[in-house]
mmCIF file of C-alpha atoms and ligand atoms in Angstrom:
data_model
loop_
_atom_site.group_PDB
_atom_site.id
_atom_site.type_symbol
_atom_site.label_atom_id
_atom_site.label_comp_id
_atom_site.label_asym_id
_atom_site.label_seq_id
_atom_site.Cartn_x
_atom_site.Cartn_y
_atom_site.Cartn_z
ATOM 1 C CA MET V 52 8.345 -38.350 19.394
ATOM 2 C CA THR V 53 8.023 -36.564 16.067
ATOM 3 C CA GLU V 54 8.302 -33.098 17.497
ATOM 4 C CA PRO V 55 12.064 -32.454 17.235
ATOM 5 C CA ALA V 56 12.011 -33.682 13.626
ATOM 6 C CA ASP V 57 9.048 -31.396 12.832
ATOM 7 C CA ALA V 58 10.836 -28.460 14.382
ATOM 8 C CA ALA V 59 13.903 -29.210 12.284
ATOM 9 C CA VAL V 60 11.776 -29.310 9.126
ATOM 10 C CA ASP V 61 10.127 -26.011 10.086
ATOM 11 C CA ALA V 62 13.498 -24.382 10.694
ATOM 12 C CA ALA V 63 14.818 -25.649 7.374
ATOM 13 C CA GLU V 64 11.741 -24.383 5.525
ATOM 14 C CA GLU V 65 12.052 -21.032 7.219
ATOM 15 C CA ALA V 66 15.700 -20.761 6.213
ATOM 16 C CA VAL V 67 14.792 -21.506 2.590
ATOM 17 C CA ARG V 68 12.039 -18.904 2.620
ATOM 18 C CA ARG V 69 14.357 -16.337 4.222
ATOM 19 C CA GLU V 70 16.912 -16.905 1.440
ATOM 20 C CA GLU V 71 14.224 -16.515 -1.203
ATOM 21 C CA LEU V 72 12.844 -13.299 0.296
ATOM 22 C CA ALA V 73 16.345 -11.884 0.784
ATOM 23 C CA ALA V 74 17.241 -12.515 -2.864
ATOM 24 C CA ASN V 75 13.977 -11.019 -4.145
ATOM 25 C CA LEU V 76 14.312 -8.017 -1.851
ATOM 26 C CA ALA V 77 17.855 -7.378 -3.026
ATOM 27 C CA GLU V 78 16.632 -7.412 -6.617
ATOM 28 C CA VAL V 79 13.746 -5.024 -5.933
ATOM 29 C CA ARG V 80 15.973 -2.678 -3.933
ATOM 30 C CA GLU V 81 18.427 -2.631 -6.845
ATOM 31 C CA ARG V 82 15.583 -1.834 -9.283
ATOM 32 C CA ILE V 83 14.503 1.054 -7.072
ATOM 33 C CA ALA V 84 18.082 2.318 -6.737
ATOM 34 C CA ALA V 85 18.582 2.151 -10.507
ATOM 35 C CA ALA V 86 15.320 4.031 -11.077
ATOM 36 C CA GLU V 87 16.369 6.689 -8.551
ATOM 37 C CA ARG V 88 19.696 7.132 -10.353
ATOM 38 C CA ALA V 89 18.004 7.272 -13.763
ATOM 39 C CA ALA V 90 15.675 9.987 -12.483
ATOM 40 C CA GLY V 91 18.520 11.954 -10.886
ATOM 41 C CA ARG V 92 17.025 11.407 -7.455
ATOM 42 C CA PRO V 93 19.106 10.813 -4.322
ATOM 43 C CA ALA V 94 19.647 7.219 -3.205
ATOM 44 C CA GLY V 95 17.080 6.197 -0.618
ATOM 45 C CA ASP V 96 14.555 8.794 -1.767
ATOM 46 C CA VAL V 97 11.906 6.146 -2.413
ATOM 47 C CA THR V 98 10.392 4.028 0.362
ATOM 48 C CA LEU V 99 9.578 0.396 -0.380
ATOM 49 C CA ILE V 100 6.274 -0.864 0.993
ATOM 50 C CA VAL V 101 6.137 -4.645 0.736
ATOM 51 C CA VAL V 102 2.585 -5.786 0.018
ATOM 52 C CA THR V 103 2.098 -8.893 2.149
ATOM 53 C CA LYS V 104 -1.545 -9.575 1.330
ATOM 54 C CA THR V 105 -2.339 -13.313 1.095
ATOM 55 C CA TRP V 106 1.022 -14.201 2.698
ATOM 56 C CA PRO V 107 1.344 -15.428 6.280
ATOM 57 C CA ALA V 108 2.519 -13.535 9.349
ATOM 58 C CA SER V 109 5.680 -15.663 9.286
ATOM 59 C CA ASP V 110 6.678 -13.929 6.040
ATOM 60 C CA VAL V 111 6.039 -10.513 7.578
ATOM 61 C CA ARG V 112 8.366 -11.505 10.415
ATOM 62 C CA LEU V 113 11.097 -12.616 8.012
ATOM 63 C CA LEU V 114 10.750 -9.390 6.026
ATOM 64 C CA ALA V 115 11.107 -7.305 9.176
ATOM 65 C CA GLY V 116 14.303 -9.227 9.913
ATOM 66 C CA LEU V 117 15.521 -8.301 6.427
ATOM 67 C CA GLY V 118 15.086 -4.608 7.085
ATOM 68 C CA VAL V 119 11.599 -3.998 5.706
ATOM 69 C CA GLY V 120 9.867 -1.266 7.691
ATOM 70 C CA ASP V 121 6.627 -0.788 5.754
ATOM 71 C CA VAL V 122 4.043 -3.397 4.818
ATOM 72 C CA GLY V 123 0.790 -3.122 2.883
ATOM 73 C CA GLU V 124 -2.419 -5.100 3.311
ATOM 74 C CA ASN V 125 -5.657 -4.894 1.383
ATOM 75 C CA ARG V 126 -8.093 -7.271 3.064
ATOM 76 C CA ASP V 127 -9.386 -6.359 6.452
ATOM 77 C CA GLN V 128 -10.225 -9.858 7.702
ATOM 78 C CA GLU V 129 -6.674 -10.964 6.913
ATOM 79 C CA ALA V 130 -4.794 -7.884 8.054
ATOM 80 C CA LEU V 131 -6.162 -7.676 11.575
ATOM 81 C CA PRO V 132 -4.903 -11.067 12.859
ATOM 82 C CA LYS V 133 -1.648 -10.670 10.946
ATOM 83 C CA HIS V 134 -1.036 -7.334 12.591
ATOM 84 C CA GLU V 135 -1.751 -8.863 15.983
ATOM 85 C CA ALA V 136 0.777 -11.631 15.318
ATOM 86 C CA CYS V 137 3.384 -9.031 14.292
ATOM 87 C CA ALA V 138 2.646 -6.239 16.740
ATOM 88 C CA ASP V 139 6.117 -6.534 18.286
ATOM 89 C CA LEU V 140 7.972 -5.754 15.035
ATOM 90 C CA GLY V 141 7.528 -1.985 14.981
ATOM 91 C CA LEU V 142 6.350 -1.996 11.362
ATOM 92 C CA ARG V 143 4.389 0.728 9.660
ATOM 93 C CA TRP V 144 1.121 -0.770 8.319
ATOM 94 C CA HIS V 145 -0.460 0.625 5.174
ATOM 95 C CA PHE V 146 -4.027 -0.251 4.274
ATOM 96 C CA ILE V 147 -4.194 -0.208 0.477
ATOM 97 C CA GLY V 148 -7.461 -1.989 -0.309
ATOM 98 C CA GLN V 149 -10.968 -0.951 -1.152
ATOM 99 C CA LEU V 150 -12.413 0.161 2.140
ATOM 100 C CA GLN V 151 -16.012 -0.252 3.268
ATOM 101 C CA ARG V 152 -17.359 2.231 5.743
ATOM 102 C CA ASN V 153 -18.321 -0.497 8.216
ATOM 103 C CA LYS V 154 -14.695 -1.728 8.275
ATOM 104 C CA ALA V 155 -13.282 1.643 9.295
ATOM 105 C CA ARG V 156 -13.158 0.707 12.960
ATOM 106 C CA HIS V 157 -11.034 -2.389 12.274
ATOM 107 C CA VAL V 158 -8.685 -0.573 9.961
ATOM 108 C CA ALA V 159 -8.241 2.312 12.387
ATOM 109 C CA ALA V 160 -7.119 -0.181 15.030
ATOM 110 C CA TYR V 161 -4.013 -1.331 13.166
ATOM 111 C CA ALA V 162 -3.285 0.814 10.130
ATOM 112 C CA ASP V 163 -0.814 3.675 10.403
ATOM 113 C CA VAL V 164 -1.584 4.876 6.891
ATOM 114 C CA VAL V 165 -4.842 4.432 4.993
ATOM 115 C CA GLN V 166 -4.009 4.840 1.310
ATOM 116 C CA SER V 167 -7.409 4.198 -0.233
ATOM 117 C CA VAL V 168 -9.615 7.104 0.814
ATOM 118 C CA ASP V 169 -11.654 8.129 -2.197
ATOM 119 C CA ARG V 170 -15.010 9.419 -0.960
ATOM 120 C CA PRO V 171 -16.399 11.732 1.716
ATOM 121 C CA GLU V 172 -18.271 9.101 3.718
ATOM 122 C CA LEU V 173 -14.998 7.236 4.275
ATOM 123 C CA VAL V 174 -13.366 10.359 5.688
ATOM 124 C CA ALA V 175 -16.103 10.739 8.282
ATOM 125 C CA ALA V 176 -16.117 7.041 9.191
ATOM 126 C CA LEU V 177 -12.324 6.841 9.522
ATOM 127 C CA ASP V 178 -12.157 10.011 11.580
ATOM 128 C CA ARG V 179 -14.726 8.663 14.033
ATOM 129 C CA ALA V 180 -12.969 5.295 14.162
ATOM 130 C CA ALA V 181 -9.509 6.810 14.707
ATOM 131 C CA ALA V 182 -10.844 9.084 17.445
ATOM 132 C CA GLY V 183 -12.487 6.085 19.115
ATOM 133 C CA ALA V 184 -9.189 4.197 19.012
ATOM 134 C CA GLY V 185 -7.300 7.211 20.347
ATOM 135 C CA ARG V 186 -5.123 7.244 17.229
ATOM 136 C CA THR V 187 -4.230 9.639 14.437
ATOM 137 C CA LEU V 188 -4.121 8.116 10.946
ATOM 138 C CA ASP V 189 -2.183 9.288 7.935
ATOM 139 C CA VAL V 190 -4.495 9.379 4.943
ATOM 140 C CA LEU V 191 -3.724 9.241 1.248
ATOM 141 C CA LEU V 192 -6.358 10.158 -1.293
ATOM 142 C CA GLN V 193 -6.636 7.408 -3.868
ATOM 143 C CA ILE V 194 -6.848 8.965 -7.294
ATOM 144 C CA GLY V 195 -8.706 7.266 -10.144
ATOM 145 C CA LEU V 196 -6.591 7.602 -13.280
ATOM 146 C CA ALA V 197 -8.633 5.641 -15.783
ATOM 147 C CA ALA V 198 -10.280 7.802 -18.409
ATOM 148 C CA VAL V 199 -13.943 7.054 -17.798
ATOM 149 C CA PRO V 200 -16.146 7.613 -20.847
ATOM 150 C CA ASP V 201 -19.154 9.847 -20.214
ATOM 151 C CA GLY V 202 -21.917 7.967 -18.505
ATOM 152 C CA ALA V 203 -19.772 4.896 -17.790
ATOM 153 C CA PRO V 204 -19.558 3.509 -14.259
ATOM 154 C CA PRO V 205 -16.461 4.506 -12.269
ATOM 155 C CA ALA V 206 -13.246 2.616 -13.005
ATOM 156 C CA HIS V 207 -13.095 -0.729 -11.217
ATOM 157 C CA ARG V 208 -9.720 -0.081 -9.604
ATOM 158 C CA GLY V 209 -11.143 2.615 -7.356
ATOM 159 C CA GLY V 210 -10.130 6.182 -6.741
ATOM 160 C CA ALA V 211 -11.528 9.682 -6.623
ATOM 161 C CA ASP V 212 -12.056 11.750 -9.729
ATOM 162 C CA PRO V 213 -9.126 14.220 -9.868
ATOM 163 C CA ALA V 214 -11.736 16.988 -9.996
ATOM 164 C CA ASP V 215 -12.946 16.001 -6.502
ATOM 165 C CA VAL V 216 -9.519 15.921 -4.874
ATOM 166 C CA ALA V 217 -9.492 19.492 -3.533
ATOM 167 C CA SER V 218 -12.796 19.113 -1.676
ATOM 168 C CA LEU V 219 -11.865 15.673 -0.363
ATOM 169 C CA ALA V 220 -8.521 17.057 0.852
ATOM 170 C CA ASP V 221 -10.291 19.843 2.731
ATOM 171 C CA LEU V 222 -12.507 17.291 4.454
ATOM 172 C CA VAL V 223 -9.482 15.272 5.597
ATOM 173 C CA GLU V 224 -7.695 18.402 6.836
ATOM 174 C CA ALA V 225 -10.764 19.330 8.834
ATOM 175 C CA ALA V 226 -10.952 15.882 10.457
ATOM 176 C CA GLU V 227 -9.550 15.866 14.004
ATOM 177 C CA SER V 228 -7.963 12.412 13.929
ATOM 178 C CA LEU V 229 -6.747 12.258 10.322
ATOM 179 C CA ARG V 230 -3.632 13.749 8.758
ATOM 180 C CA LEU V 231 -3.586 14.408 5.025
ATOM 181 C CA ALA V 232 -0.351 12.816 3.822
ATOM 182 C CA GLY V 233 -0.636 12.707 0.014
ATOM 183 C CA VAL V 234 -1.980 10.656 -2.859
ATOM 184 C CA MET V 235 -2.015 7.080 -4.080
ATOM 185 C CA ALA V 236 -2.913 5.477 -7.395
ATOM 186 C CA VAL V 237 -2.903 2.231 -9.291
ATOM 187 C CA ALA V 238 -2.119 2.522 -12.996
ATOM 188 C CA PRO V 239 -5.217 1.540 -14.963
ATOM 189 C CA LEU V 240 -5.189 -1.656 -16.974
ATOM 190 C CA GLY V 241 -5.686 -1.808 -20.710
ATOM 191 C CA PRO V 242 -8.248 -4.077 -22.392
ATOM 192 C CA ASP V 243 -5.817 -7.021 -22.350
ATOM 193 C CA GLY V 244 -5.253 -6.745 -18.604
ATOM 194 C CA SER V 245 -1.732 -5.331 -18.761
ATOM 195 C CA PRO V 246 -1.024 -1.773 -17.581
ATOM 196 C CA ALA V 247 -2.363 0.575 -20.241
ATOM 197 C CA ASP V 248 0.254 3.325 -20.155
ATOM 198 C CA PRO V 249 1.842 3.665 -16.721
ATOM 199 C CA ARG V 250 3.998 6.630 -17.792
ATOM 200 C CA ALA V 251 0.981 8.724 -18.772
ATOM 201 C CA SER V 252 -0.960 7.595 -15.700
ATOM 202 C CA PHE V 253 1.832 8.470 -13.291
ATOM 203 C CA ALA V 254 2.362 11.817 -15.013
ATOM 204 C CA ARG V 255 -1.301 12.622 -14.355
ATOM 205 C CA LEU V 256 -0.859 11.532 -10.759
ATOM 206 C CA ALA V 257 2.180 13.807 -10.416
ATOM 207 C CA ASP V 258 0.026 16.728 -11.594
ATOM 208 C CA VAL V 259 -2.671 15.928 -9.055
ATOM 209 C CA ALA V 260 -0.023 15.576 -6.327
ATOM 210 C CA ALA V 261 1.516 18.949 -7.204
ATOM 211 C CA GLY V 262 -1.914 20.595 -7.100
ATOM 212 C CA LEU V 263 -2.569 19.087 -3.701
ATOM 213 C CA ARG V 264 0.812 20.210 -2.328
ATOM 214 C CA ALA V 265 0.122 23.773 -3.473
ATOM 215 C CA ASP V 266 -2.796 23.897 -1.004
ATOM 216 C CA HIS V 267 -1.473 21.392 1.558
ATOM 217 C CA PRO V 268 2.346 21.593 1.655
ATOM 218 C CA ARG V 269 2.688 18.722 4.113
ATOM 219 C CA ALA V 270 0.849 16.264 1.862
ATOM 220 C CA THR V 271 4.055 15.061 0.209
ATOM 221 C CA MET V 272 3.534 11.311 -0.168
ATOM 222 C CA VAL V 273 3.019 9.917 -3.657
ATOM 223 C CA SER V 274 2.314 6.184 -3.492
ATOM 224 C CA ALA V 275 2.543 4.651 -6.956
ATOM 225 C CA GLY V 276 4.194 1.772 -8.731
ATOM 226 C CA MET V 277 3.943 -1.972 -8.169
ATOM 227 C CA SER V 278 6.053 -4.988 -9.233
ATOM 228 C CA GLY V 279 5.468 -4.339 -12.916
ATOM 229 C CA ASP V 280 5.731 -0.567 -13.142
ATOM 230 C CA LEU V 281 7.836 0.725 -10.255
ATOM 231 C CA GLU V 282 10.447 2.234 -12.606
ATOM 232 C CA GLU V 283 7.834 4.398 -14.337
ATOM 233 C CA ALA V 284 6.465 5.488 -10.965
ATOM 234 C CA VAL V 285 9.893 6.451 -9.587
ATOM 235 C CA ALA V 286 10.607 8.375 -12.810
ATOM 236 C CA ALA V 287 7.367 10.314 -12.253
ATOM 237 C CA GLY V 288 8.222 11.210 -8.652
ATOM 238 C CA ALA V 289 6.699 8.453 -6.510
ATOM 239 C CA THR V 290 7.904 8.653 -2.906
ATOM 240 C CA HIS V 291 6.555 5.185 -2.039
ATOM 241 C CA VAL V 292 6.266 2.059 -4.183
ATOM 242 C CA ARG V 293 4.014 -0.876 -3.242
ATOM 243 C CA VAL V 294 5.592 -4.160 -4.272
ATOM 244 C CA GLY V 295 4.092 -7.591 -3.650
ATOM 245 C CA THR V 296 4.786 -10.267 -6.255
ATOM 246 C CA ALA V 297 8.388 -9.293 -6.979
ATOM 247 C CA VAL V 298 9.303 -9.817 -3.313
ATOM 248 C CA LEU V 299 6.998 -12.603 -2.169
ATOM 249 C CA GLY V 300 6.308 -14.511 -5.372
ATOM 250 C CA GLY V 301 3.024 -15.214 -7.148
ATOM 251 C CA ARG V 302 0.139 -14.826 -4.766
ATOM 252 C CA PRO V 303 -1.448 -18.023 -3.439
ATOM 253 C CA ARG V 304 -4.965 -18.436 -4.721
ATOM 254 C CA LEU V 305 -7.471 -16.901 -2.332
ATOM 255 C CA ARG V 306 -9.900 -19.256 -0.680
HETATM 256 C C1 PLP F 615 -1.598 -6.039 -4.609
HETATM 257 C C2 PLP F 615 -1.353 -4.591 -4.691
HETATM 258 C C3 PLP F 615 -0.064 -4.093 -4.959
HETATM 259 C C4 PLP F 615 1.133 -4.973 -5.234
HETATM 260 O O1 PLP F 615 1.030 -5.515 -6.515
HETATM 261 P P1 PLP F 615 2.181 -6.464 -7.138
HETATM 262 O O2 PLP F 615 1.890 -6.423 -8.585
HETATM 263 O O3 PLP F 615 2.015 -7.791 -6.520
HETATM 264 O O4 PLP F 615 3.477 -5.842 -6.805
HETATM 265 C C5 PLP F 615 0.090 -2.720 -4.971
HETATM 266 N N1 PLP F 615 -0.936 -1.885 -4.753
HETATM 267 C C6 PLP F 615 -2.188 -2.321 -4.506
HETATM 268 C C7 PLP F 615 -3.275 -1.339 -4.283
HETATM 269 C C8 PLP F 615 -2.434 -3.679 -4.471
HETATM 270 O O5 PLP F 615 -3.682 -4.113 -4.224
#
């Protein structure tokens, strides 16, 4: 008869985790609020997306209970079962990872927003997949902000060349089951692995976003800023920040 004791341990562990997430969330929300004030933006202007990759569905459930409405996932094989376990929570699911064409069908089944569209073949694959699922997906164009020296391979963090954004945007607009919602970027890393210059990167992103809005006025989302650089992103006009570590803690090592 160990079951009641196990249940008590589980409940106690859950309570501890809830406390931890609540405290971290409060801190991140205060950072966002301070950044909004510093930028002269209205309170609540910026939406927090909590990046739950590598963390269990039980954490997603606790976060929903703490008022989180948007979650981000970057690995398809992990996101699909997690979404199934949390389908009752009414969350908005953002896919933020590198996307392979052959995974489009999975992603279209659960994602509400796909933030990592950076090439034409993905647009076609996602459109087909969304149509097949009877869904309409919001799409962000992921912008590559690293300065790539001539002849060098594309930056490892993904993203379309800003010069290709207009044509990619037209493709998304023309797709029946996709809605062009804006842009996303990850600030490039410097040689030592820390963000190179998030201010300059997010300023470039703001330029790209403004150019896109000139042609597509409804594409207003700017998804930028993570645990380490959300202040710089909010200062540069981000409408959505994607925060993992600062809410959930250091990520468990992937198997
Ligand atoms: C993991 C991830 C984040 C969150 O990063 P943290 O530093 O943990 O806040 C944001 N955006 C993308 C694209 C990610 O892959």
